[in-house]
Amino acid sequence: MPVHVFPSHQHPTPMTQSDSSRINTLRAAVRYHQHRYYVLDDPEVSDAEFDALFQELQRLEAEHPELASPDSPTVRVGGLIAERFEKVRHPAPILSLANAFGPEDMHAWRERLRRLLPEEEQAKLAYVVEPKFDGLTVVLHYENGRFVLGSTRGDGEVGENITPNLRTVRVLPLTIPVTGQDEKSPAEAQRRREIPDPIPNPHSPFPTPPTRLVLRGEAYVTVDDFDAFNRGQEAQGERTYANPRNFAAGSLRLLDSSISARRPLRLWTYQVLILEGVENPPASQWESLAYLRTLGFPVCPEVRRFTDDQFDELVDYLARWHDLRGRLPYELDGMVVKVDLLSQQERLGFTGKDPRWAVAYKTGGEEATTKLLDIAVKVGRTGAVTPNAVLEPVAIGGVTVSAATLHNEDYIRDLDIRVGDTVLIKRAGDVIPKVLRPLPELRDGSEQPWQMPAVCPVCGQALVRPEGEAATYCVNNACPEQLVRKVEYFVGKGALDIVGFGSRQAELFVESGFIHDLADVFDLPWETISAMEGYGEKRVENLRAGIEAAKNRPAARLLTGLGIRFVGEVVAEIVMAAFPDLPALMAADVETLSAIEGIGPKIATSLVEFFSLEPNRALIDEFASLGVRMSGEAPTIAEGVAQPFAGLTFVITGTLPTMSRDEAKAYIEARGGKVTGSVSARTDFLLAGEKAGSKLEKAEKLGVAVWSEDEMRGRAGE
Ligand code: IVH
């Protein structure tokens, strides 16, 4: 347990302390613990200890009305009832963002930036990628370290004064810097240096408050808090909100701030609009975020910085933003990409309402209505049995949708979805379409309510719904459908990505009895398969090559493929980066794992539980003995691959005849070469396939040698 700098609840109150200084100490302590609890998510004291501090403060303040302060943390209970909201003119326009809908848009955006910047500036380009929070934009004003005004965005020029409501948001600092401004002891100094900061922070741990700070943030509520609130409201026959965003917005625009105070509002801050009276102001978005965090503001840790060289990686990261969304407890509306340097932001300026230096990356969700023909249940890889909508095919955003998820039994019952209903469907990017709700006004009386079947449609085992869970399971470990789904996931994109191995192969090989566990994927009876219909020589050769190549993927892919609870692509990469190989990870305990940045106790426990089971350990041994890679590094000479590309730098572009880009990258790295994202004078070879675009042009201009896949294989001595 860290050293307590606020001794009030550990030692008896010194009799000499005056009530006034006691109030100050208590205020600082309450603020400090609220910050640890709400912002850092890392409380030091129990709820009861905290309540004791809070109540003592409330009592003393009640006894001494002359010592009241609008900045006291007790003020967050709200109470002011506004007649209507006052209008506030923003000190600078609160702009919106232009959208980008895919990799092409992102590349076009970057090209435009580069055209607008002189060459020496292009070299300094870097980007910050942040989640696009789906809440209500707020503008917060601080003067001499005190929160004085907060407003909504309004029309971008004029917003509404919602200060009393914002004061009730627990994570919003009423004074800055939050920690220790009343406490300048050496112990406090020491402690503050020990607070780890996920963003490298060039600023002093003792910032003096700016004379003026105006910043922008997003107020939101988590999905769980939203659901709980709606359930409570429903039980009491009160109004519910349509989604977390509306709930957040509605809660901040209540005229009675004591009601806002009871709403579970949270906040992320992400943009400094005005900063005055600071000696060494941040020069970039990345530094601004670190600075805001230093002052005690909540700043989302899910932010990344990419240099211009890494733009391809940035685009890959964006393409996987659904991963991130799935991991976060609140809703996202896409991602935001910003030019990092503030000087460049200024130079790039605006077009109309949108800054040129930032874009919102989205995958365009769209809705449509169609008929629900049937509800079919599907067994997933964890044994969870989920109801799926069988729909009359309907086009949404250029794609024909004929199936959608219905989540679970309760979802169907709560929304009263009936077979035969006309339903509203939403398709967002590449995620599975979902049924939002039925349109009961279109019923003709023939619609049928639905019930979860009693037995597994595949193996006939009785289905089980554990107490307190929404999901229903087929608990038969030998249910063939489960294994098919596990294999499908294992060989799929994001995991081992085996070319030529899809659902059809998973089903066929499980049904034929070739696959009993995941390791069997690497131990298939090729002679038997070659004799099967549809598996000619070429097909078999390709499939074998695909499986062989997959053995050499970084171990993070294998880890992803195991389908451990809470361990998706991103988590697997974070975890594997912390260990030399999979056996080392298997030996780690919960404490070691939770110490990794980005890994919480839930994930750590899930990993430890998985690897504590003997069959799972045996499975990993089996992988190892079949020659599947256990580490994350590229293969070394010691492993028997020659290094013809040692010291050479490659860039890959276009579509290659037989390899995916990832495979080509692994191939080059296995032979000692390095692969980077963009062509420069330092590039030795451009590996180009069909539809190579600007990179090919650039390589030709710079005189960089261009190879085809065949040439590369030839040079590698194949
Ligand atoms: S930057 C001029 N960053 O998205 C800079 N905006 O369409 C523009 N939003 O309502 C804002 N998360 O408030 C930025 N990480 C983030 C954001 C974000 C959500 C909101 C923004 C506005 C909308 C813009």
XYZ file of C-alpha atoms in Angstrom, residues 167-539:
373
model
C -19.721 20.405 -10.905
C -21.458 17.174 -9.948
C -19.326 15.077 -12.331
C -16.955 13.297 -9.958
C -13.939 13.138 -12.251
C -14.078 16.798 -13.183
C -11.442 18.623 -11.131
C -12.868 21.680 -9.399
C -9.347 22.930 -8.782
C -6.125 22.163 -10.634
C -3.613 20.655 -10.229
C -5.780 18.118 -8.452
C -3.271 16.352 -6.288
C -1.329 18.017 -3.574
C -1.994 21.693 -4.160
C -2.652 21.974 -0.461
C 0.236 19.730 0.362
C 3.788 20.529 -0.588
C 5.633 18.243 1.816
C 8.687 16.236 0.698
C 6.677 13.033 1.220
C 4.054 14.329 -1.176
C 6.760 15.300 -3.633
C 8.167 11.798 -3.502
C 4.770 10.175 -3.880
C 3.804 12.224 -6.882
C 6.950 11.237 -8.677
C 5.899 7.648 -8.151
C 2.555 7.934 -9.964
C 3.235 6.143 -13.215
C 2.174 8.038 -16.294
C 1.277 5.998 -19.373
C 2.165 8.894 -21.624
C 5.811 10.008 -21.295
C 5.447 13.374 -19.716
C 7.975 16.134 -20.254
C 6.253 18.353 -17.751
C 7.147 18.834 -14.149
C 5.201 16.845 -11.580
C 4.496 20.197 -9.883
C 2.728 22.220 -12.499
C 1.689 25.630 -11.339
C -1.882 26.206 -12.418
C -2.218 28.114 -15.664
C -3.770 31.551 -15.214
C -6.317 30.519 -17.808
C -7.213 27.185 -19.317
C -10.111 26.354 -21.590
C -10.388 22.774 -22.675
C -12.704 20.438 -24.427
C -13.912 17.047 -23.377
C -16.679 14.557 -23.771
C -19.073 13.656 -20.959
C -20.363 10.086 -21.188
C -21.781 7.163 -19.248
C -20.662 3.542 -19.503
C -22.901 0.975 -21.148
C -23.314 -0.892 -17.846
C -24.302 2.228 -15.935
C -26.736 3.088 -18.684
C -28.324 -0.384 -18.626
C -28.569 -0.380 -14.836
C -30.173 3.052 -14.851
C -32.729 2.076 -17.478
C -33.579 -1.130 -15.630
C -34.173 0.852 -12.439
C -36.306 3.384 -14.269
C -38.345 0.684 -15.913
C -38.978 -1.045 -12.615
C -40.418 2.194 -11.308
C -42.351 2.916 -14.460
C -40.179 5.975 -15.188
C -38.817 7.144 -18.528
C -35.852 5.320 -20.036
C -33.232 6.656 -22.463
C -32.569 5.283 -25.944
C -28.782 5.002 -25.624
C -25.858 6.026 -23.382
C -25.258 9.192 -25.394
C -28.788 10.488 -24.931
C -28.614 9.551 -21.293
C -25.387 11.552 -20.794
C -26.722 14.530 -22.711
C -30.063 14.420 -20.919
C -28.411 14.170 -17.513
C -26.240 17.224 -18.102
C -29.122 19.297 -19.330
C -31.347 18.779 -16.306
C -32.450 21.984 -14.678
C -32.099 20.494 -11.190
C -28.424 19.748 -10.602
C -29.182 17.537 -7.599
C -30.641 15.066 -10.081
C -27.549 15.311 -12.302
C -25.514 14.515 -9.203
C -27.143 11.104 -9.006
C -26.391 10.246 -12.611
C -23.229 8.167 -13.257
C -21.578 10.782 -15.482
C -17.958 10.464 -16.527
C -15.613 12.545 -18.594
C -12.626 12.347 -20.925
C -10.726 15.524 -21.759
C -8.796 15.702 -25.021
C -8.178 19.187 -26.340
C -6.618 22.349 -24.942
C -8.328 25.347 -26.510
C -6.686 28.149 -24.553
C -3.707 28.002 -22.230
C -2.235 31.081 -20.589
C 0.411 31.739 -17.956
C 2.462 28.584 -18.376
C 6.211 28.730 -18.911
C 6.719 25.632 -20.974
C 3.413 24.950 -22.747
C 2.907 21.651 -24.562
C 3.941 21.780 -28.206
C 1.955 18.813 -29.457
C -1.320 16.984 -28.926
C 0.597 14.129 -27.302
C 2.212 16.516 -24.828
C -1.117 18.265 -24.236
C -2.693 14.983 -23.172
C 0.200 14.310 -20.812
C -0.066 17.827 -19.451
C -3.806 17.521 -18.848
C -3.151 14.313 -17.001
C -0.519 16.032 -14.871
C -3.093 18.613 -13.865
C -5.420 15.817 -12.768
C -7.824 15.699 -15.711
C -9.165 12.352 -16.878
C -7.378 11.495 -20.130
C -8.188 8.280 -21.944
C -5.205 5.896 -21.864
C -6.229 4.308 -25.179
C -4.298 6.796 -27.278
C -1.457 6.055 -29.681
C 1.125 8.092 -31.485
C 2.443 7.159 -34.924
C 5.210 8.789 -36.923
C 4.626 9.466 -40.616
C 6.830 6.435 -41.389
C 4.341 4.307 -39.534
C 1.313 5.514 -41.437
C 0.536 2.032 -42.777
C 0.543 0.749 -39.208
C -1.767 3.570 -38.233
C -4.186 2.573 -40.986
C -4.019 -1.077 -39.873
C -4.700 0.003 -36.323
C -7.753 1.976 -37.452
C -9.041 -0.968 -39.468
C -9.125 -2.914 -36.197
C -10.832 -0.261 -34.105
C -13.760 -2.591 -33.485
C -11.365 -4.622 -31.305
C -10.787 -1.621 -29.142
C -14.459 -0.817 -29.060
C -15.249 -4.325 -27.892
C -12.805 -3.939 -25.028
C -13.983 -0.587 -23.699
C -16.890 -0.207 -21.289
C -18.262 2.858 -23.092
C -19.452 3.506 -26.635
C -17.273 4.843 -29.408
C -18.317 6.643 -32.537
C -15.140 5.795 -34.468
C -11.600 7.031 -33.993
C -10.031 10.462 -34.332
C -6.678 10.988 -36.020
C -4.896 14.273 -35.333
C -1.694 15.832 -36.595
C 0.479 15.853 -33.486
C 2.429 19.117 -33.665
C 0.351 22.145 -32.671
C 2.455 24.354 -34.939
C 1.503 22.164 -37.880
C -2.150 22.145 -36.837
C -2.085 25.908 -36.957
C -0.401 25.975 -40.333
C -2.905 23.490 -41.783
C -5.925 25.420 -40.524
C -9.559 24.782 -41.423
C -11.921 24.335 -44.300
C -15.343 25.592 -43.328
C -16.189 23.992 -39.977
C -13.636 21.206 -40.126
C -9.967 21.327 -39.256
C -7.677 19.975 -41.986
C -5.416 18.542 -39.311
C -7.857 15.999 -37.932
C -10.320 13.411 -39.253
C -12.899 11.107 -37.727
C -12.476 7.528 -38.878
C -15.736 5.634 -39.124
C -17.145 2.600 -40.775
C -20.576 4.068 -41.404
C -23.376 2.257 -39.597
C -26.657 2.097 -41.430
C -30.143 0.938 -40.651
C -32.951 -0.715 -42.555
C -36.177 -2.577 -41.848
C -37.020 -6.072 -43.007
C -39.032 -9.144 -42.050
C -37.863 -11.568 -39.355
C -38.522 -14.958 -41.001
C -37.199 -17.198 -38.255
C -34.913 -17.378 -35.237
C -32.180 -20.006 -35.494
C -29.833 -20.902 -32.660
C -26.107 -21.250 -33.227
C -23.506 -22.881 -30.986
C -20.408 -20.722 -30.543
C -16.835 -21.653 -29.692
C -17.418 -21.259 -25.954
C -20.547 -23.408 -26.097
C -22.767 -20.334 -25.794
C -25.930 -20.849 -27.786
C -27.051 -17.630 -29.432
C -30.269 -16.854 -31.233
C -29.788 -15.480 -34.726
C -32.275 -13.694 -36.898
C -33.074 -15.218 -40.274
C -34.095 -12.189 -42.322
C -35.690 -11.450 -45.608
C -32.577 -10.243 -47.476
C -32.216 -6.466 -47.433
C -29.514 -4.161 -48.810
C -27.784 -1.964 -46.242
C -24.936 0.263 -47.385
C -24.308 -1.796 -50.496
C -24.247 -5.145 -48.682
C -27.076 -7.675 -48.616
C -27.956 -8.701 -45.093
C -29.915 -11.877 -44.404
C -28.787 -12.702 -40.856
C -28.322 -10.665 -37.696
C -27.581 -11.275 -34.050
C -30.271 -11.293 -31.406
C -27.792 -11.612 -28.476
C -29.673 -13.820 -26.042
C -33.006 -14.994 -24.765
C -33.616 -11.929 -22.582
C -32.939 -9.528 -25.425
C -35.707 -11.130 -27.478
C -38.093 -11.248 -24.539
C -37.368 -7.711 -23.282
C -37.880 -6.205 -26.710
C -40.815 -8.539 -27.425
C -39.399 -9.611 -30.770
C -41.664 -12.117 -32.516
C -41.121 -14.346 -35.530
C -42.889 -12.641 -38.427
C -42.236 -9.130 -37.082
C -40.910 -6.304 -39.192
C -37.637 -5.387 -37.456
C -35.125 -2.536 -37.541
C -31.604 -3.753 -38.444
C -28.325 -1.919 -37.978
C -25.137 -2.742 -39.771
C -22.020 -0.912 -38.577
C -18.894 -1.527 -40.617
C -17.703 -5.095 -40.539
C -19.418 -6.059 -37.300
C -22.280 -8.529 -37.347
C -25.577 -6.768 -38.110
C -27.936 -6.500 -35.204
C -31.682 -6.395 -34.695
C -32.415 -3.143 -32.894
C -36.145 -3.560 -32.242
C -39.432 -4.747 -33.708
C -41.984 -2.372 -35.219
C -45.105 -3.632 -33.415
C -47.311 -1.115 -35.225
C -46.863 -3.232 -38.366
C -48.104 -6.499 -36.815
C -51.069 -8.343 -38.339
C -51.564 -10.849 -35.530
C -49.771 -13.771 -37.175
C -46.474 -13.071 -35.327
C -45.274 -15.748 -32.943
C -43.394 -15.230 -29.644
C -40.173 -17.245 -29.432
C -38.615 -19.523 -26.843
C -35.095 -20.886 -26.400
C -35.101 -24.604 -27.309
C -34.522 -27.075 -24.468
C -31.769 -29.072 -26.184
C -28.721 -28.326 -28.359
C -29.807 -28.436 -31.995
C -26.509 -30.105 -32.927
C -25.782 -32.737 -30.266
C -29.122 -33.022 -28.471
C -27.667 -32.285 -25.034
C -29.988 -30.387 -22.658
C -29.098 -26.673 -22.677
C -28.137 -24.907 -19.445
C -28.564 -21.305 -18.413
C -26.372 -20.578 -15.372
C -27.902 -18.574 -12.554
C -27.398 -14.852 -13.080
C -26.102 -15.182 -16.650
C -27.800 -13.999 -19.807
C -26.231 -16.688 -21.982
C -27.423 -20.251 -22.471
C -24.829 -22.982 -22.991
C -24.411 -26.378 -24.556
C -22.211 -27.900 -21.854
C -21.271 -30.945 -23.897
C -17.506 -30.551 -24.372
C -17.643 -33.012 -27.225
C -20.326 -31.072 -29.115
C -18.868 -31.070 -32.627
C -20.249 -27.634 -33.407
C -18.169 -26.022 -30.651
C -14.994 -27.511 -32.035
C -15.830 -26.344 -35.552
C -16.280 -22.785 -34.247
C -13.024 -22.982 -32.263
C -11.126 -24.128 -35.333
C -12.776 -21.463 -37.476
C -11.596 -18.788 -35.068
C -8.141 -20.335 -34.722
C -7.434 -20.313 -38.477
C -9.213 -17.012 -39.086
C -7.960 -13.472 -39.620
C -6.549 -11.947 -36.485
C -5.424 -15.369 -35.268
C -3.328 -17.712 -37.439
C -4.822 -16.396 -40.678
C -4.351 -19.609 -42.653
C -4.872 -18.969 -46.345
C -7.337 -21.430 -47.894
C -8.657 -22.619 -44.532
C -12.183 -21.389 -43.812
C -15.460 -22.500 -42.277
C -15.951 -25.167 -44.911
C -12.611 -26.838 -44.122
C -13.223 -26.526 -40.384
C -16.550 -28.308 -40.738
C -15.255 -30.962 -43.108
C -12.160 -31.835 -41.074
C -14.015 -31.980 -37.769
C -16.817 -34.048 -39.263
C -14.337 -36.430 -40.906
C -12.675 -36.962 -37.538
C -9.336 -35.395 -38.567
C -9.490 -32.672 -35.953
C -10.094 -33.402 -32.261
C -8.226 -30.432 -30.852
C -6.608 -27.279 -32.221
C -3.180 -28.896 -32.545
C -4.605 -31.317 -35.104
C -4.777 -28.382 -37.527
C -1.021 -28.877 -37.893
C -1.240 -32.650 -38.110
C -3.724 -33.421 -40.864
C -3.816 -36.765 -42.739
C -2.842 -35.362 -46.126
C -3.036 -38.640 -47.993
C -6.641 -39.141 -47.000
C -7.461 -35.518 -47.783
C -5.868 -35.795 -51.246
C -8.278 -38.590 -52.023
C -11.301 -36.453 -51.109
C -13.464 -34.788 -53.681
C -12.540 -31.205 -54.391
C -9.037 -31.611 -52.956
C -6.845 -31.780 -56.037
C -3.071 -31.539 -56.008
C -2.853 -27.763 -56.328
C -5.467 -27.144 -53.637
